[in-house]
PDB file of C-alpha atoms in Angstrom:
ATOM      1  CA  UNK A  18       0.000   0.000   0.000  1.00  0.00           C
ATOM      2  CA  UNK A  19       1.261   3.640  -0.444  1.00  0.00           C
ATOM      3  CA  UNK A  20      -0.999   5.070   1.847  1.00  0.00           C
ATOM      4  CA  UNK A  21       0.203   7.339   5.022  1.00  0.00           C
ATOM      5  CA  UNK A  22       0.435   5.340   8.402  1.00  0.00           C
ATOM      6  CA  UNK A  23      -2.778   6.916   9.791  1.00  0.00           C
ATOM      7  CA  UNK A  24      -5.044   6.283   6.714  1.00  0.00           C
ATOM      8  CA  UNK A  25      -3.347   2.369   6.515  1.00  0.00           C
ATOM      9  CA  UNK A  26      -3.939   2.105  10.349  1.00  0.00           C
ATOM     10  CA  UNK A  27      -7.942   3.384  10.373  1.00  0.00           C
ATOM     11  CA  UNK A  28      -8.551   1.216   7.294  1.00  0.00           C
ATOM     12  CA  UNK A  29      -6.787  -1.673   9.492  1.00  0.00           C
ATOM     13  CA  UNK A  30      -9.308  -0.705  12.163  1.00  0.00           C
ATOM     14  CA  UNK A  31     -12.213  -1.067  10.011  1.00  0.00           C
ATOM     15  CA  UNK A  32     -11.399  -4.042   8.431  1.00  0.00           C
ATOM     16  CA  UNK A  33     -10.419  -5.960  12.206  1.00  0.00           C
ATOM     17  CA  UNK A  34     -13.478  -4.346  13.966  1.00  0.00           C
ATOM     18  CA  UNK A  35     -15.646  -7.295  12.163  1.00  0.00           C
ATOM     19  CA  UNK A  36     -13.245  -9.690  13.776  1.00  0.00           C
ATOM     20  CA  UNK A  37     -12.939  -8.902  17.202  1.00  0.00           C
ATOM     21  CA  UNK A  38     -15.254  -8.928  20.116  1.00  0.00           C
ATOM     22  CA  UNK A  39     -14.381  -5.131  21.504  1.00  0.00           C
ATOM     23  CA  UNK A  40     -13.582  -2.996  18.497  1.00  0.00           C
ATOM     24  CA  UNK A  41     -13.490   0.271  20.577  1.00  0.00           C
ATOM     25  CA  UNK A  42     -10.062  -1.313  21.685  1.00  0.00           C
ATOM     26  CA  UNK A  43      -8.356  -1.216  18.492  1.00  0.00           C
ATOM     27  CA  UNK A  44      -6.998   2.271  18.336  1.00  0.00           C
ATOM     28  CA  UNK A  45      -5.259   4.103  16.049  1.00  0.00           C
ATOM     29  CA  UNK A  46      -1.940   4.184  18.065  1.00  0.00           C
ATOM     30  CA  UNK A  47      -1.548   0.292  18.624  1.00  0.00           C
ATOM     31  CA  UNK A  48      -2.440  -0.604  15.345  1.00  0.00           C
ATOM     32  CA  UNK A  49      -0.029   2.153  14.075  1.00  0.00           C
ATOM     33  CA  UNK A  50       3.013   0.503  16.359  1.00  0.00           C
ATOM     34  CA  UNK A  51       2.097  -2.739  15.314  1.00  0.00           C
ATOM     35  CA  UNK A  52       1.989  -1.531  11.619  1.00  0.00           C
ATOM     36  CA  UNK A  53       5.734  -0.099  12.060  1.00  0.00           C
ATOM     37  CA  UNK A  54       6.509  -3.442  13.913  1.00  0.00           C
ATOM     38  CA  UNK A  55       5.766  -5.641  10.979  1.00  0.00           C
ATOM     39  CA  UNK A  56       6.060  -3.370   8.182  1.00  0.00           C
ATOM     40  CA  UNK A  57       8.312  -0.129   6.553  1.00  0.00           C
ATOM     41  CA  UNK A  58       7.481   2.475   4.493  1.00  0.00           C
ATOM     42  CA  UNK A  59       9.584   2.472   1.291  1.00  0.00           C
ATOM     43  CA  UNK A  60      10.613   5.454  -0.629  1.00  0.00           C
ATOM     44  CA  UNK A  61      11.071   3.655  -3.790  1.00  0.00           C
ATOM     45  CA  UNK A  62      11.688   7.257  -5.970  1.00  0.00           C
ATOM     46  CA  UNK A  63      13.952  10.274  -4.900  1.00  0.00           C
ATOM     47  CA  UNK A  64      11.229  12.980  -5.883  1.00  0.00           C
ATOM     48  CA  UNK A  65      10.713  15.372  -8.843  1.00  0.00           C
ATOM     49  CA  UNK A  66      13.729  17.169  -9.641  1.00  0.00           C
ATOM     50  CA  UNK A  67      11.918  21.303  -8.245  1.00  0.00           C
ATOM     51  CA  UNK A  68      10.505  19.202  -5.146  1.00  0.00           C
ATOM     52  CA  UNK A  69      13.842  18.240  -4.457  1.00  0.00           C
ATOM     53  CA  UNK A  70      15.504  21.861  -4.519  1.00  0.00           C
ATOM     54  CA  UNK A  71      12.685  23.373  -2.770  1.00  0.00           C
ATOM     55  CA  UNK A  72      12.960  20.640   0.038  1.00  0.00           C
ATOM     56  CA  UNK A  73      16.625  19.823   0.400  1.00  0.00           C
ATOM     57  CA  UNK A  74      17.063  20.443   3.931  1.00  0.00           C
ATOM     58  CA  UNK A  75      13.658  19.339   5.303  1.00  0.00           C
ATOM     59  CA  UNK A  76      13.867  15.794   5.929  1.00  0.00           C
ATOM     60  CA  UNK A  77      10.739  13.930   4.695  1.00  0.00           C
ATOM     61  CA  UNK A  78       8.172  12.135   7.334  1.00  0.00           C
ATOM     62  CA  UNK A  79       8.342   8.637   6.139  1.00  0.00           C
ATOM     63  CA  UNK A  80       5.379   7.393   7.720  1.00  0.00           C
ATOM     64  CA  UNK A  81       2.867  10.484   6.516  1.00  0.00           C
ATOM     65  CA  UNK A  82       4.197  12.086   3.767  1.00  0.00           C
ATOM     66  CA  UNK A  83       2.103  11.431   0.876  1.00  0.00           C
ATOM     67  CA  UNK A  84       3.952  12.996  -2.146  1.00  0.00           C
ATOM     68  CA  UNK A  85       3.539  10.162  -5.299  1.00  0.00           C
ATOM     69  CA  UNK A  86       6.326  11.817  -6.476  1.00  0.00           C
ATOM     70  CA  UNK A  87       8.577   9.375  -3.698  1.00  0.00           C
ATOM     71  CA  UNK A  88       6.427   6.599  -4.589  1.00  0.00           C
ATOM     72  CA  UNK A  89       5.564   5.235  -0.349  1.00  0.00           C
ATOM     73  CA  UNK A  90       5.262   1.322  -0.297  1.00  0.00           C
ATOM     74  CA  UNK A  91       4.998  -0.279   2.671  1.00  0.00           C
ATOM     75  CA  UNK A  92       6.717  -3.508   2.908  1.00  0.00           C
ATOM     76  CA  UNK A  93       6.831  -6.338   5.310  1.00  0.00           C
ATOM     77  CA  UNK A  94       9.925  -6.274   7.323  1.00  0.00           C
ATOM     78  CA  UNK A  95      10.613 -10.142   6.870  1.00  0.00           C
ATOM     79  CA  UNK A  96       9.071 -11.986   4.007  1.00  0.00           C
ATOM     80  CA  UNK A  97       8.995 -15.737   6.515  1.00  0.00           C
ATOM     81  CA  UNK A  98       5.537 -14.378   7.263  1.00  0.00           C
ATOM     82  CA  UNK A  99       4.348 -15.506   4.160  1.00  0.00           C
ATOM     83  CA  UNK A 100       4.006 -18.681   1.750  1.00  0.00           C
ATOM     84  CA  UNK A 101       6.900 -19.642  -0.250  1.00  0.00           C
ATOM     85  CA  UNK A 102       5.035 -18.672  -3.279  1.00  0.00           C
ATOM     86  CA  UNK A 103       3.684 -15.569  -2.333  1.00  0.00           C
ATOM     87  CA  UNK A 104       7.128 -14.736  -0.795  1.00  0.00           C
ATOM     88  CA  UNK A 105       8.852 -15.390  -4.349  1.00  0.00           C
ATOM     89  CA  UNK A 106       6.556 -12.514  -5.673  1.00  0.00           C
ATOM     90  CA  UNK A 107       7.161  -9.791  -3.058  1.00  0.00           C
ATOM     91  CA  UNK A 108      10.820 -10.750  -3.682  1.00  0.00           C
ATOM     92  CA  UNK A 109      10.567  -9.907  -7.612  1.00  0.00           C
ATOM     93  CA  UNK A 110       8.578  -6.932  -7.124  1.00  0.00           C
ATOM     94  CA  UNK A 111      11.035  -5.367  -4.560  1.00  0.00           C
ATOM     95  CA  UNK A 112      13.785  -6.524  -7.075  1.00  0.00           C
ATOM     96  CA  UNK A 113      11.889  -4.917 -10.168  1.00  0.00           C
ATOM     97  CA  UNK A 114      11.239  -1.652  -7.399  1.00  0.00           C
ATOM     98  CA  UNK A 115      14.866  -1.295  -6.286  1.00  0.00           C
ATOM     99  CA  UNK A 116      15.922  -1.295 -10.111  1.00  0.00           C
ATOM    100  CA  UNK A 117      13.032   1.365 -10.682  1.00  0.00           C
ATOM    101  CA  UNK A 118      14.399   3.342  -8.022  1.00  0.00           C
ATOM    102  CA  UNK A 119      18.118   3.073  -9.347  1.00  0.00           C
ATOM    103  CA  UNK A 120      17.267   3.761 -12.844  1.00  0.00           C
ATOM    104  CA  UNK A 121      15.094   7.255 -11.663  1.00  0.00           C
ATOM    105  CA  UNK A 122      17.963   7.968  -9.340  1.00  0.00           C
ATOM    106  CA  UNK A 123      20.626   7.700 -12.313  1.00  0.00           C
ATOM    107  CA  UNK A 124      17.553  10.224 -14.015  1.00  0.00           C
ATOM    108  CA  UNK A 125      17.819  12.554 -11.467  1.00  0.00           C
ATOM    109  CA  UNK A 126      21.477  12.554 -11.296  1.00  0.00           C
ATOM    110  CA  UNK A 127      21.975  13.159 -15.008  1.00  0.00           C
ATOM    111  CA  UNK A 128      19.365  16.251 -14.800  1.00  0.00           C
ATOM    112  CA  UNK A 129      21.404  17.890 -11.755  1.00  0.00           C
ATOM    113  CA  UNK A 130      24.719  17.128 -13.936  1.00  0.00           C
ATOM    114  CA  UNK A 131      22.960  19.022 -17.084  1.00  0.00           C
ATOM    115  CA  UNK A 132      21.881  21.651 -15.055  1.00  0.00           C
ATOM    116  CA  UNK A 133      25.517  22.040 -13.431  1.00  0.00           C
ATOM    117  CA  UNK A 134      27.399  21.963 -16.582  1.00  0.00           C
ATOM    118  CA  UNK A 135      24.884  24.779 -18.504  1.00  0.00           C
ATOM    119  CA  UNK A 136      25.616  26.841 -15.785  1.00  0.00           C
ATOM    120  CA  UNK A 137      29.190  26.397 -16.077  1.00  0.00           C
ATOM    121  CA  UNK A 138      28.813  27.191 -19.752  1.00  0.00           C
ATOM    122  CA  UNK A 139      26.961  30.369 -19.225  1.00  0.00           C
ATOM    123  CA  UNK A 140      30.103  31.276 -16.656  1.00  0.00           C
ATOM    124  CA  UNK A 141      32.463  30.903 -18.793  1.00  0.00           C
ATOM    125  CA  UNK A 142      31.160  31.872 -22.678  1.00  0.00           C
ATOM    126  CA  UNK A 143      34.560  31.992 -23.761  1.00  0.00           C
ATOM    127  CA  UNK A 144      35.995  28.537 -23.162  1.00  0.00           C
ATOM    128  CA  UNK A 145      38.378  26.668 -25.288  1.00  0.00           C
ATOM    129  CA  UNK A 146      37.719  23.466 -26.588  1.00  0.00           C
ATOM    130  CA  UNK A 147      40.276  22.202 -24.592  1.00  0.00           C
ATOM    131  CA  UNK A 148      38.775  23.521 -21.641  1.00  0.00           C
ATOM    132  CA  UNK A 149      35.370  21.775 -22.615  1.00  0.00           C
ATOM    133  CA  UNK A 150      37.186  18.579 -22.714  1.00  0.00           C
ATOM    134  CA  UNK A 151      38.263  18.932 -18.876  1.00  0.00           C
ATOM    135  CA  UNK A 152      35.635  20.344 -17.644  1.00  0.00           C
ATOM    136  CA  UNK A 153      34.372  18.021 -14.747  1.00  0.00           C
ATOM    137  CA  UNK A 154      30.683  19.394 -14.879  1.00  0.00           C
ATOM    138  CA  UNK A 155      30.936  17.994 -18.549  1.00  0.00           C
ATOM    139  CA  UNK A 156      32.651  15.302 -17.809  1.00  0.00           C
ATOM    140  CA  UNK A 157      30.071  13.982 -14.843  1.00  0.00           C
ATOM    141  CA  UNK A 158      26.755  14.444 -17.965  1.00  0.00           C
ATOM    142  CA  UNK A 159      29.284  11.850 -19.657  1.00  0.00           C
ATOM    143  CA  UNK A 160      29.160   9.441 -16.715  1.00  0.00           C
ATOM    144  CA  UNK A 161      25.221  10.540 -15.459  1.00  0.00           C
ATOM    145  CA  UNK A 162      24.267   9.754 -19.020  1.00  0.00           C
ATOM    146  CA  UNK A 163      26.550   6.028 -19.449  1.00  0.00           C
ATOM    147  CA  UNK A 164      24.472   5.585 -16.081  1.00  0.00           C
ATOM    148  CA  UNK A 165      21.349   5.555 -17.532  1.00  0.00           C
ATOM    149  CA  UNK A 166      21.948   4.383 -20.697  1.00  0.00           C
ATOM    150  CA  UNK A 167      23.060   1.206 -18.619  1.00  0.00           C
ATOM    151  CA  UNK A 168      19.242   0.779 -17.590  1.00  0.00           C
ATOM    152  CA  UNK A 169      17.953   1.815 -21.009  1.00  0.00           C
ATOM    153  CA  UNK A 170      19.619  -0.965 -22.389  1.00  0.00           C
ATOM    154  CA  UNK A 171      18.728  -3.903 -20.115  1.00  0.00           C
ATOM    155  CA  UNK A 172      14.956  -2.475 -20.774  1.00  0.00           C
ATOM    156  CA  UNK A 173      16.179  -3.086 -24.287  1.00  0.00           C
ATOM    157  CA  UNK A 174      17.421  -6.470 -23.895  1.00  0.00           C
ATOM    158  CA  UNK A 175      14.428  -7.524 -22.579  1.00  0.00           C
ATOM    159  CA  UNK A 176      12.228  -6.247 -24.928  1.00  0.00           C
ATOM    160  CA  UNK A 177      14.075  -7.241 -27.787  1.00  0.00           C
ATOM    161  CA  UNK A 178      14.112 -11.204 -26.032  1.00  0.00           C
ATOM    162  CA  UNK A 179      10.247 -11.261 -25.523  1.00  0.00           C
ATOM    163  CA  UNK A 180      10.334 -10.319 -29.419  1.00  0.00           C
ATOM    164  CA  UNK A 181      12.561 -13.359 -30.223  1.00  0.00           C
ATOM    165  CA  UNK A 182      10.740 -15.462 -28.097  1.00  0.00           C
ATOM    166  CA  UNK A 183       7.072 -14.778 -29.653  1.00  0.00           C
ATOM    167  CA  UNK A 184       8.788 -15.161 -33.152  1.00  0.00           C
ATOM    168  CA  UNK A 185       9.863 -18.966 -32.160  1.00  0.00           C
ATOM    169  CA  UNK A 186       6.861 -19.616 -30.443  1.00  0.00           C
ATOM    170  CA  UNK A 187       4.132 -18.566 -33.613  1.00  0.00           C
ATOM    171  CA  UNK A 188       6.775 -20.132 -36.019  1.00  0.00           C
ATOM    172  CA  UNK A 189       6.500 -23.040 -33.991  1.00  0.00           C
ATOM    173  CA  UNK A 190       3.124 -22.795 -34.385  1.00  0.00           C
ATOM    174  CA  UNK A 191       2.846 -22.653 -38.330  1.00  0.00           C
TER     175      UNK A 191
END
């Protein structure tokens, strides 16, 4: 779920009041603590690029904050809670989140390096080619850009083999 803690917590409430004998027990504090117990709140994405300037210093509320821009998950802290095959799921959809996050990161990253060298360009108008060359704000949209390119081209890879594979399998078919 992405929801904040309080809005996960009061639909936990509602959905255990049918269960238990004295729902006026459940409040929203114990179910919150037991929430944090068994569960995090993931901040799969590093924010929109403005956000990001605007907030630097203010350090985000992890259990309230309810910016889609971070995309909030909340996961269970151990997967043994659940059955081996629902377990092998939440393990490739935290794998296929974590490369998400990586790949927006490396996004980000190459944005800030843009940003960095343009201004460095605007500073000094009359540069030498030379200069350009050794410049390490241009130097890091090099890198920020290999960085993403990595991702791009995995994405690529995979496309490219569920292609080939649909090929085989309707020539198989003829």
């Amino acid at each position: 779920s992405s929801l904040p803690l309080s809005s996960l917590a009061n639909n936990a409430i509602e959905e255990l009041a049918v269960f238990t004998k004295n729902p006026d027990r459940l409040s929203v504090e114990s179910v919150s603590s037991k929430i944090k117990l068994l569960a995090q709140r993931k901040q799969y994405l590093s924010g929109h690029p403005q956000l990001l300037l605007r907030k630097a210093k203010a350090k985000l509320d992890c259990f309230e904050n309810e910016d889609e821009c971070f995309m909030w998950r909340w996961e269970l802290a151990t997967i043994d809670l659940l059955p081996p095959k629902e377990a092998s799921k939440v393990k490739k959809a935290r794998s296929l989140r974590r490369k998400l996050q990586s790949h927006h990161k490396s996004i980000i990253n190459l944005i800030s390096s843009i940003d960095k060298a343009t201004s460095w360009l605007k500073n000094n108008p009359s540069a030498t080619s030379k200069l350009l060359l050794s410049a390490p704000s241009l130097i890091k949209v090099s890198d920020m850009e290999e960085k993403v390119l990595k991702f791009e081209r995995e994405e690529e890879k995979a496309r490219l083999f569920v292609e080939a594979k649909k090929i085989i399998e309707e020539a198989r078919q003829k």
